[in-house]
Amino acid sequence: MDGDPAVEPEIDGFSRVLPLPYRVALIIVLGIWAWGLNLHYLTLIKIDVPSLIRYPGRTSPRHIPHHLSCYRIATFLSIPLALSLFLFWALTHGSPKDIAGWEILPNLYLLVLVIGFVVPLPFVSRNGRSRTLATLKRISIGGIAEAHDGKFGDILLADALTSYAKVLGDLFVSLCMFFSSSHSSTGPPNRNCGGAFWVPFIIAVPSMIRLRQCITEYYRVQKANKQTGQISPATGWGGQHLANALKYSTAFPVIVLSALQRSPDPSRFGVSEATLFHMWLVAVVVNSGYSYYWDVAKDWDLTLFSNARTRDSPEYPWGLRRHRWFHAKEFYYAAIVVDAMLRCTWSLKLSVHLDHFNDLEGGIFTMEVLEVLRRWIWIFFRVETEWCDQQRPNCSSCIRVGIACTGYRDTTNIRISDQTDFVRTKALANTKTPLKQRFTGEPKVKLKVRHLPQDLLIMGRDMFFTYYVSDFSRTWDFLYNYLDSSHAPKHISLCIEAVSLAFLSHQVSSQTARDLGRRKYCEALRKINIALQDPVTAKATSTFEGALLMDLFEKIMKSASEINTSRHAHIEGALALVKLRGVESFKEGTEMRALMGLSLNSTVCSLSTGQPVDDAIRQIRVHAAQFVNTDYPKWKLSGLMLEVTDLAAEMRQGRMTTEERIAKSAYFDRELELVALEASPVWTYERRNLHGAHGERLVPDGFPLVYDVYPDRMVTQMWNVLRIARMLLCEEIIQSCAMGSDLEMTAQSARAKTAIFTLVQEIVASVPQMTDCDLVAKHKLPSGSTGKQHTHSMPHILDIYILIFSLYVVAWSKSCPQAAVDWSVKQLQHIADHFAIKEAAIILEILKKQKLKESLDPWALILEESTFKAKKTVKAVLNTEKERVPNPRNSSPVEKNPVIAEPSYLPTWTRGRTKSLH
């Protein structure tokens, strides 16, 4: 902010072409086009901006996207602006007298601009217009919404107003001159119109708005801390909001000093013009430097200004951050440089050749346009930062304070109690016997140390929500609706308790938790059986969700020796409920995610039984396509996996010729390869080099010394699911081609072997980021962990779990290079020993047994992979493999579930389930 020019005695050439009112209108319309471009590009890279700002979503797929709606508004405002400007040029011909005489034209357009915002338009959403006006009204007095009501949208709009501060000042000058009898709004701008106070005041208003918002957020943090009685590790004591408020306050000296420079009067203020300039220079350097630091370090969450250890982390490019959505790191570096340049446009005043540039009307207009450009670029990265913050496995608050995200904690389970007596007893128990007692021979008093009892149910529930629901699988986020068990249906509360105890018993090997979980499960079965007898409650959402929870319980608790052909009964029951309700009754949000989770789980059932996919699954996908982004790689991959499942069923039934097996396997391999080629930038990862002996240890002999860093666990998992599916298809091609001897089969077999080698290299490169605690994965260790003896967080352990099956497939593959096979076995041993994950040891035993037998059918492996990956249940498949490796060719037909007589509309899939647990 560098001041404004004095009144020009004559109209300058630039103002003849583009008078002040048109300049204001042009920059406002330009900002609307820029926002549309923001929305458009961010939508293309799968960032849902409306959800971040809590803007009304599209209720129908027939509604146009938000960016097209924005383009429509910008077009509606641009056409009359162009017509008005052309008419003004035609009427005035650059004549100062005519320019002053036709000032009504640009001001009429400003009226059109106001009408466009306020009056309902047929092609503009009423809800959207109302929301925008409500937001403007709220922030105009410095208000800010709560996070769930659109706080981020308020911040974006208020920050945008700070970039439009000078434009708002020009708008006031234009209107003041229009209503003044001695000036024309299209004449030379008089920035002293209305007095020396009003223009600087209006320019300062946006900064005052953001200042008040920051103070409001500070008091909210203080209030929350006071209510909980402690400082939250996520929000701290609110110091960051005060620091942000300080940033906006540094704008006020710049505004005041710029206004004083416009009409310097040493006799009035007692300060010379040179001193005034030096004061302004100090103020503008502080303001620009502080604002630039905040842009990079806080708004964009980059590590450029962090300590050397954080900035130089091998986990991400220098000066950036771990979680990034834009594919190319050059985007971030370019934004950093451009933001710095545009923050310092005031430096033109320091040039002896360009010092008057900011005093020219054309120069002022250019500076205002450049500030809008800077804000446009800033929005891309600010929204990207917020989007990354809200993606799992971390939340915004935890990322910003630099701690590991533990997910949601039910505050009703956190109690502050008086432990004075307990601490006193422990202290007395550790106190040495007094000297008097030693000499008098008085008997020693035995003090029993008391311990606070641990509630297994609370502990299991907390662990389940923290590590499974919040971190591991989004399928289960419908459970957040039942955090308050007093308001949840009884069968849902019992199901949650049963699953929580099962999860706890698996993690800590607690037999007590296991037994208690079984009792809760039996109670839940009885309750849900009662619900099924009522046609109304049978269609309730909670009944469907209860079926999913009961299936999850059995997957965690039961091993293969306990699970027979009825192990998928709860899934079949859930599908029956879907058919009863009708797929169309499931709505967008948590219901849809639960339904899609059932779709994946049912696909696993089809694989395990050798049956084709149920038609209901395809109906689910048709319905879900209205609400999800069908261009997303995961959607395409899951659709192809349905086709691959049907292919596996056909092959198991022995109905296909060798040529058909080869042709269909090759076709689906190409389709999966196409998904991989089109996955970026949604599924992106960064390849990095390894060096020296340490690098050679992390990859098989003869493999490239590289490793890949993925944004998160989910992206790693999806890539490896795709690679494993392709490997199994290629193995099928190689096995089938071995039965023939023609040249075409030989060529296809060679192509499949080449593809497997490439896929193995990619799987191998995905491993070090999780397993190498010495260097590559060192950042995943808990704070303070050093040396060989260190602990691992639960999220880190879950990261390791998703690699186990990928390593298994590499070690199993007959076409895999022997060096990669040996390396995979060593990695599994390392996981079993170093991370104490027993499932890795079980996999090693399976591999040893398989060496004594012929290689497995590839489709048996898909069964294991699907259960382990798509279902995301840590124990289910690995325990299945612990007991036996099924041969799908010898699998027996699946028995039909009995159907009860009353009521006749539902299968009694829950009948007899309690007996199977004992």
CSV table of C-alpha atoms in Angstrom, one decimal, residues 10-341:
chain,number,residue,atom,x,y,z
A,10,GLU,CA,-6.3,18.0,-16.4
A,11,ILE,CA,-7.7,14.7,-17.4
A,12,ASP,CA,-4.9,12.3,-18.4
A,13,GLY,CA,-4.8,10.1,-21.5
A,14,PHE,CA,-5.5,6.9,-19.6
A,15,SER,CA,-8.6,8.3,-17.8
A,16,ARG,CA,-9.9,9.4,-21.2
A,17,VAL,CA,-9.9,5.8,-22.4
A,18,LEU,CA,-10.9,4.2,-19.1
A,19,PRO,CA,-12.5,6.6,-16.6
A,20,LEU,CA,-12.4,5.8,-12.9
A,21,PRO,CA,-15.9,4.2,-12.7
A,22,TYR,CA,-15.2,1.8,-15.5
A,23,ARG,CA,-11.9,0.9,-13.9
A,24,VAL,CA,-13.7,0.0,-10.7
A,25,ALA,CA,-16.3,-2.0,-12.6
A,26,LEU,CA,-13.7,-3.8,-14.7
A,27,ILE,CA,-11.7,-5.0,-11.7
A,28,ILE,CA,-14.8,-6.2,-10.0
A,29,VAL,CA,-15.9,-8.2,-13.0
A,30,LEU,CA,-12.4,-9.5,-13.5
A,31,GLY,CA,-12.5,-10.8,-9.9
A,32,ILE,CA,-15.6,-12.8,-10.7
A,33,TRP,CA,-14.0,-14.4,-13.7
A,34,ALA,CA,-10.9,-15.2,-11.6
A,35,TRP,CA,-13.1,-16.9,-8.9
A,36,GLY,CA,-14.7,-19.0,-11.7
A,37,LEU,CA,-11.3,-20.0,-12.9
A,38,ASN,CA,-10.3,-20.9,-9.3
A,39,LEU,CA,-13.4,-23.1,-8.9
A,40,HIS,CA,-12.9,-24.6,-12.4
A,41,TYR,CA,-9.3,-25.7,-12.0
A,42,LEU,CA,-9.7,-26.9,-8.4
A,43,THR,CA,-12.7,-29.0,-9.5
A,44,LEU,CA,-10.6,-30.5,-12.3
A,45,ILE,CA,-8.0,-31.7,-9.8
A,46,LYS,CA,-10.8,-33.1,-7.5
A,47,ILE,CA,-10.8,-30.4,-4.8
A,48,ASP,CA,-14.4,-29.8,-3.6
A,49,VAL,CA,-14.3,-26.1,-2.9
A,50,PRO,CA,-18.1,-25.8,-2.1
A,51,SER,CA,-17.8,-28.4,0.7
A,52,LEU,CA,-14.8,-26.5,2.2
A,53,ILE,CA,-16.8,-23.2,2.4
A,54,ARG,CA,-20.0,-25.0,3.3
A,55,TYR,CA,-21.7,-23.6,0.2
A,56,PRO,CA,-25.0,-25.1,-0.9
A,57,GLY,CA,-24.3,-28.3,-2.9
A,58,ARG,CA,-26.0,-29.3,-6.1
A,59,THR,CA,-29.1,-31.4,-5.2
A,60,SER,CA,-29.3,-32.9,-8.7
A,61,PRO,CA,-26.7,-34.1,-11.2
A,62,ARG,CA,-28.7,-32.0,-13.8
A,63,HIS,CA,-27.6,-28.8,-12.1
A,64,ILE,CA,-24.6,-27.1,-13.7
A,65,PRO,CA,-21.3,-27.1,-11.7
A,66,HIS,CA,-20.5,-24.1,-9.5
A,67,HIS,CA,-17.8,-22.8,-11.8
A,68,LEU,CA,-20.2,-22.7,-14.8
A,69,SER,CA,-22.7,-20.8,-12.7
A,70,CYS,CA,-19.9,-18.3,-11.8
A,71,TYR,CA,-19.0,-18.0,-15.5
A,72,ARG,CA,-22.7,-17.2,-16.3
A,73,ILE,CA,-22.7,-14.4,-13.8
A,74,ALA,CA,-19.4,-13.0,-15.1
A,75,THR,CA,-20.8,-13.2,-18.7
A,76,PHE,CA,-24.0,-11.5,-17.6
A,77,LEU,CA,-22.0,-8.6,-16.1
A,78,SER,CA,-19.3,-8.5,-18.9
A,79,ILE,CA,-21.6,-8.0,-21.9
A,80,PRO,CA,-23.3,-4.8,-20.6
A,81,LEU,CA,-19.9,-3.5,-19.5
A,82,ALA,CA,-18.4,-4.0,-22.9
A,83,LEU,CA,-21.5,-2.4,-24.6
A,84,SER,CA,-21.5,0.5,-22.2
A,85,LEU,CA,-17.7,1.1,-22.7
A,86,PHE,CA,-18.0,1.0,-26.5
A,87,LEU,CA,-21.0,3.4,-26.4
A,88,PHE,CA,-19.0,5.7,-24.2
A,89,TRP,CA,-16.1,5.7,-26.6
A,90,ALA,CA,-18.3,6.3,-29.5
A,91,LEU,CA,-20.1,9.3,-27.9
A,92,THR,CA,-17.0,11.0,-26.3
A,93,HIS,CA,-14.2,10.6,-28.9
A,94,GLY,CA,-11.7,11.4,-26.1
A,95,SER,CA,-13.1,15.0,-25.7
A,96,PRO,CA,-12.8,16.1,-22.0
A,97,LYS,CA,-16.0,18.0,-22.3
A,98,ASP,CA,-18.0,15.0,-23.7
A,99,ILE,CA,-16.3,12.7,-21.2
A,100,ALA,CA,-17.6,14.8,-18.3
A,101,GLY,CA,-21.0,15.2,-19.9
A,102,TRP,CA,-21.6,11.4,-20.3
A,103,GLU,CA,-20.6,10.4,-16.8
A,104,ILE,CA,-24.0,8.9,-16.4
A,105,LEU,CA,-23.1,5.9,-18.6
A,106,PRO,CA,-20.4,4.3,-16.3
A,107,ASN,CA,-22.5,5.0,-13.2
A,108,LEU,CA,-25.5,3.4,-14.8
A,109,TYR,CA,-23.4,0.3,-15.2
A,110,LEU,CA,-22.3,0.4,-11.6
A,111,LEU,CA,-26.1,0.3,-10.8
A,112,VAL,CA,-26.4,-2.8,-13.0
A,113,LEU,CA,-23.6,-4.3,-11.1
A,114,VAL,CA,-25.4,-3.8,-7.8
A,115,ILE,CA,-28.6,-5.2,-9.3
A,116,GLY,CA,-26.8,-8.2,-10.5
A,117,PHE,CA,-25.8,-9.0,-6.9
A,118,VAL,CA,-29.0,-8.1,-5.1
A,119,VAL,CA,-31.9,-8.9,-7.4
A,120,PRO,CA,-32.7,-12.7,-8.0
A,121,LEU,CA,-31.7,-13.8,-11.5
A,122,PRO,CA,-33.3,-16.7,-13.3
A,123,PHE,CA,-30.0,-18.5,-14.0
A,124,VAL,CA,-28.5,-17.9,-10.5
A,125,SER,CA,-29.2,-20.2,-7.6
A,126,ARG,CA,-31.4,-18.5,-5.0
A,127,ASN,CA,-29.8,-20.4,-2.2
A,128,GLY,CA,-26.3,-19.4,-3.5
A,129,ARG,CA,-27.2,-15.8,-3.8
A,130,SER,CA,-28.8,-15.7,-0.4
A,131,ARG,CA,-25.7,-17.4,1.1
A,132,THR,CA,-23.4,-14.9,-0.6
A,133,LEU,CA,-25.3,-11.9,0.6
A,134,ALA,CA,-25.6,-13.4,4.1
A,135,THR,CA,-21.8,-13.9,4.2
A,136,LEU,CA,-21.2,-10.3,3.0
A,137,LYS,CA,-23.5,-9.0,5.7
A,138,ARG,CA,-21.8,-11.1,8.4
A,139,ILE,CA,-18.2,-10.2,7.5
A,140,SER,CA,-19.1,-6.5,6.8
A,141,ILE,CA,-19.1,-6.0,10.6
A,142,GLY,CA,-16.2,-8.2,11.2
A,143,GLY,CA,-18.2,-11.3,12.0
A,144,ILE,CA,-17.1,-14.9,11.3
A,145,ALA,CA,-19.0,-18.1,11.2
A,146,GLU,CA,-18.2,-21.2,13.2
A,147,ALA,CA,-16.2,-23.9,11.4
A,148,HIS,CA,-19.2,-26.0,10.6
A,149,ASP,CA,-21.2,-23.0,9.2
A,150,GLY,CA,-18.6,-21.8,6.7
A,151,LYS,CA,-15.8,-20.1,8.6
A,152,PHE,CA,-13.3,-20.8,5.8
A,153,GLY,CA,-15.6,-19.1,3.3
A,154,ASP,CA,-15.8,-16.1,5.5
A,155,ILE,CA,-12.0,-15.9,5.7
A,156,LEU,CA,-11.6,-16.2,1.9
A,157,LEU,CA,-14.1,-13.5,1.2
A,158,ALA,CA,-12.7,-11.1,3.8
A,159,ASP,CA,-9.1,-11.7,2.6
A,160,ALA,CA,-10.3,-11.0,-0.9
A,161,LEU,CA,-11.7,-7.7,0.3
A,162,THR,CA,-8.3,-6.7,1.6
A,163,SER,CA,-7.0,-7.0,-2.0
A,164,TYR,CA,-9.9,-4.9,-3.2
A,165,ALA,CA,-9.3,-2.2,-0.5
A,166,LYS,CA,-8.0,0.4,-3.0
A,167,VAL,CA,-10.7,-0.5,-5.5
A,168,LEU,CA,-13.3,0.2,-2.8
A,169,GLY,CA,-11.5,3.5,-2.1
A,170,ASP,CA,-11.8,4.3,-5.9
A,171,LEU,CA,-15.5,3.4,-5.8
A,172,PHE,CA,-16.1,5.9,-3.0
A,173,VAL,CA,-14.2,8.6,-4.9
A,174,SER,CA,-16.2,7.9,-8.1
A,175,LEU,CA,-19.5,8.1,-6.3
A,176,CYS,CA,-18.5,11.1,-4.3
A,177,MET,CA,-17.4,13.0,-7.5
A,178,PHE,CA,-20.7,11.9,-9.2
A,179,PHE,CA,-22.8,13.4,-6.5
A,180,SER,CA,-20.5,16.5,-6.3
A,181,SER,CA,-21.6,19.6,-8.2
A,182,SER,CA,-18.0,20.7,-8.8
A,183,HIS,CA,-16.6,17.4,-10.1
A,184,SER,CA,-17.3,14.8,-12.7
A,185,SER,CA,-16.8,11.1,-11.9
A,186,THR,CA,-15.2,10.6,-15.3
A,187,GLY,CA,-12.9,13.6,-14.9
A,188,PRO,CA,-9.5,13.7,-13.2
A,189,PRO,CA,-9.9,11.6,-9.9
A,190,ASN,CA,-10.0,13.8,-6.8
A,191,ARG,CA,-9.0,11.4,-4.0
A,192,ASN,CA,-9.6,14.1,-1.4
A,193,CYS,CA,-13.3,14.1,-2.3
A,194,GLY,CA,-15.2,14.0,0.9
A,195,GLY,CA,-12.3,15.1,3.0
A,196,ALA,CA,-9.0,13.7,3.9
A,197,PHE,CA,-10.5,11.1,6.3
A,198,TRP,CA,-12.9,9.0,4.2
A,199,VAL,CA,-10.7,7.4,1.5
A,200,PRO,CA,-8.1,6.1,3.9
A,201,PHE,CA,-10.8,4.9,6.3
A,202,ILE,CA,-12.5,2.9,3.5
A,203,ILE,CA,-9.2,1.5,2.4
A,204,ALA,CA,-8.6,0.4,6.0
A,205,VAL,CA,-12.1,-1.2,6.5
A,206,PRO,CA,-11.2,-4.7,5.0
A,207,SER,CA,-8.1,-4.9,7.3
A,208,MET,CA,-10.3,-3.9,10.3
A,209,ILE,CA,-12.7,-6.7,9.3
A,210,ARG,CA,-10.0,-9.3,9.3
A,211,LEU,CA,-8.5,-7.9,12.5
A,212,ARG,CA,-11.9,-8.3,14.3
A,213,GLN,CA,-12.3,-11.8,13.0
A,214,CYS,CA,-8.9,-12.8,14.3
A,215,ILE,CA,-9.7,-11.4,17.7
A,216,THR,CA,-13.1,-13.2,17.7
A,217,GLU,CA,-11.3,-16.5,16.9
A,218,TYR,CA,-8.8,-15.8,19.8
A,219,TYR,CA,-11.7,-15.4,22.3
A,220,ARG,CA,-13.4,-18.5,21.0
A,221,VAL,CA,-10.2,-20.5,21.7
A,222,GLN,CA,-10.0,-19.0,25.1
A,223,LYS,CA,-13.6,-19.8,25.9
A,224,ALA,CA,-13.2,-23.4,24.7
A,225,ASN,CA,-10.1,-23.8,26.8
A,226,LYS,CA,-11.9,-22.4,29.8
A,227,GLN,CA,-14.8,-24.8,29.4
A,228,THR,CA,-12.5,-27.9,29.2
A,229,GLY,CA,-10.2,-26.6,31.9
A,230,GLN,CA,-7.0,-27.2,29.8
A,231,ILE,CA,-5.2,-25.8,26.8
A,232,SER,CA,-6.2,-27.8,23.7
A,233,PRO,CA,-3.1,-29.3,21.9
A,234,ALA,CA,-4.9,-28.7,18.6
A,235,THR,CA,-5.7,-24.9,19.0
A,236,GLY,CA,-3.2,-23.9,21.7
A,237,TRP,CA,-4.0,-20.8,23.7
A,238,GLY,CA,-4.9,-18.8,20.6
A,239,GLY,CA,-1.6,-17.1,20.0
A,240,GLN,CA,-1.7,-17.7,16.3
A,241,HIS,CA,-4.9,-15.7,16.0
A,242,LEU,CA,-3.3,-12.8,17.8
A,243,ALA,CA,-0.2,-13.0,15.5
A,244,ASN,CA,-2.6,-12.9,12.5
A,245,ALA,CA,-4.4,-9.9,14.0
A,246,LEU,CA,-1.0,-8.2,14.3
A,247,LYS,CA,-0.4,-8.8,10.6
A,248,TYR,CA,-3.5,-6.9,9.6
A,249,SER,CA,-2.8,-4.1,12.1
A,250,THR,CA,0.5,-3.4,10.3
A,251,ALA,CA,-1.6,-2.2,7.3
A,252,PHE,CA,-2.9,0.8,9.2
A,253,PRO,CA,0.4,2.8,9.5
A,254,VAL,CA,0.9,2.3,5.7
A,255,ILE,CA,-2.5,3.6,4.9
A,256,VAL,CA,-2.2,6.6,7.2
A,257,LEU,CA,1.3,7.6,6.1
A,258,SER,CA,0.3,7.2,2.4
A,259,ALA,CA,-2.6,9.6,3.0
A,260,LEU,CA,-0.2,12.1,4.7
A,261,GLN,CA,2.3,11.8,1.8
A,262,ARG,CA,-0.4,12.8,-0.6
A,263,SER,CA,-0.7,16.3,1.0
A,264,PRO,CA,2.4,16.8,3.1
A,265,ASP,CA,2.3,19.7,5.5
A,266,PRO,CA,5.4,20.0,7.7
A,267,SER,CA,4.1,23.0,9.6
A,268,ARG,CA,1.0,21.1,10.6
A,269,PHE,CA,2.4,17.7,11.5
A,270,GLY,CA,6.0,18.7,12.4
A,271,VAL,CA,7.4,16.1,10.1
A,272,SER,CA,9.4,16.8,6.9
A,273,GLU,CA,8.4,15.2,3.7
A,274,ALA,CA,11.7,13.1,3.7
A,275,THR,CA,11.0,11.9,7.2
A,276,LEU,CA,7.5,11.0,6.3
A,277,PHE,CA,8.8,9.0,3.3
A,278,HIS,CA,11.2,7.1,5.6
A,279,MET,CA,8.5,6.3,8.1
A,280,TRP,CA,6.3,5.0,5.2
A,281,LEU,CA,9.2,2.9,3.9
A,282,VAL,CA,9.7,1.2,7.3
A,283,ALA,CA,5.9,0.6,7.7
A,284,VAL,CA,5.5,-0.9,4.2
A,285,VAL,CA,8.6,-3.1,4.6
A,286,VAL,CA,7.2,-4.5,7.9
A,287,ASN,CA,3.7,-5.0,6.4
A,288,SER,CA,4.9,-6.7,3.2
A,289,GLY,CA,7.5,-8.9,4.9
A,290,TYR,CA,5.1,-10.0,7.6
A,291,SER,CA,2.3,-10.6,5.1
A,292,TYR,CA,4.6,-12.6,2.8
A,293,TYR,CA,5.8,-14.7,5.7
A,294,TRP,CA,2.2,-15.4,6.7
A,295,ASP,CA,1.3,-16.3,3.1
A,296,VAL,CA,4.0,-18.9,2.8
A,297,ALA,CA,4.3,-20.3,6.3
A,298,LYS,CA,0.8,-20.1,7.6
A,299,ASP,CA,-1.8,-19.8,4.8
A,300,TRP,CA,0.1,-22.2,2.5
A,301,ASP,CA,1.6,-24.3,5.4
A,302,LEU,CA,5.0,-24.5,3.6
A,303,THR,CA,8.2,-25.1,5.5
A,304,LEU,CA,10.3,-22.5,3.8
A,305,PHE,CA,10.7,-20.5,7.0
A,306,SER,CA,10.8,-23.5,9.4
A,307,ASN,CA,13.9,-24.8,11.0
A,308,ALA,CA,16.5,-26.6,8.9
A,309,ARG,CA,15.5,-30.1,10.0
A,310,THR,CA,11.9,-29.6,8.9
A,311,ARG,CA,12.8,-27.6,5.8
A,312,ASP,CA,15.3,-30.2,4.6
A,313,SER,CA,13.2,-33.3,5.4
A,314,PRO,CA,13.7,-36.1,2.8
A,315,GLU,CA,10.0,-36.8,3.0
A,316,TYR,CA,9.1,-33.9,0.7
A,317,PRO,CA,10.8,-31.4,-1.7
A,318,TRP,CA,12.9,-28.7,0.0
A,319,GLY,CA,10.8,-26.0,1.7
A,320,LEU,CA,7.5,-27.6,0.9
A,321,ARG,CA,5.3,-30.0,2.9
A,322,ARG,CA,4.4,-33.6,3.2
A,323,HIS,CA,0.8,-33.5,2.0
A,324,ARG,CA,0.4,-31.7,-1.4
A,325,TRP,CA,-2.3,-31.9,-4.0
A,326,PHE,CA,-0.6,-30.2,-6.9
A,327,HIS,CA,1.5,-32.7,-8.8
A,328,ALA,CA,4.5,-30.5,-9.7
A,329,LYS,CA,6.6,-29.0,-7.0
A,330,GLU,CA,7.5,-26.2,-9.4
A,331,PHE,CA,3.9,-24.8,-8.9
A,332,TYR,CA,4.7,-24.2,-5.3
A,333,TYR,CA,8.1,-22.6,-6.0
A,334,ALA,CA,6.7,-20.4,-8.7
A,335,ALA,CA,3.9,-19.2,-6.4
A,336,ILE,CA,6.4,-18.4,-3.7
A,337,VAL,CA,8.5,-16.3,-6.1
A,338,VAL,CA,5.5,-14.5,-7.7
A,339,ASP,CA,3.9,-13.8,-4.3
A,340,ALA,CA,7.1,-12.2,-3.1
A,341,MET,CA,7.3,-10.0,-6.3
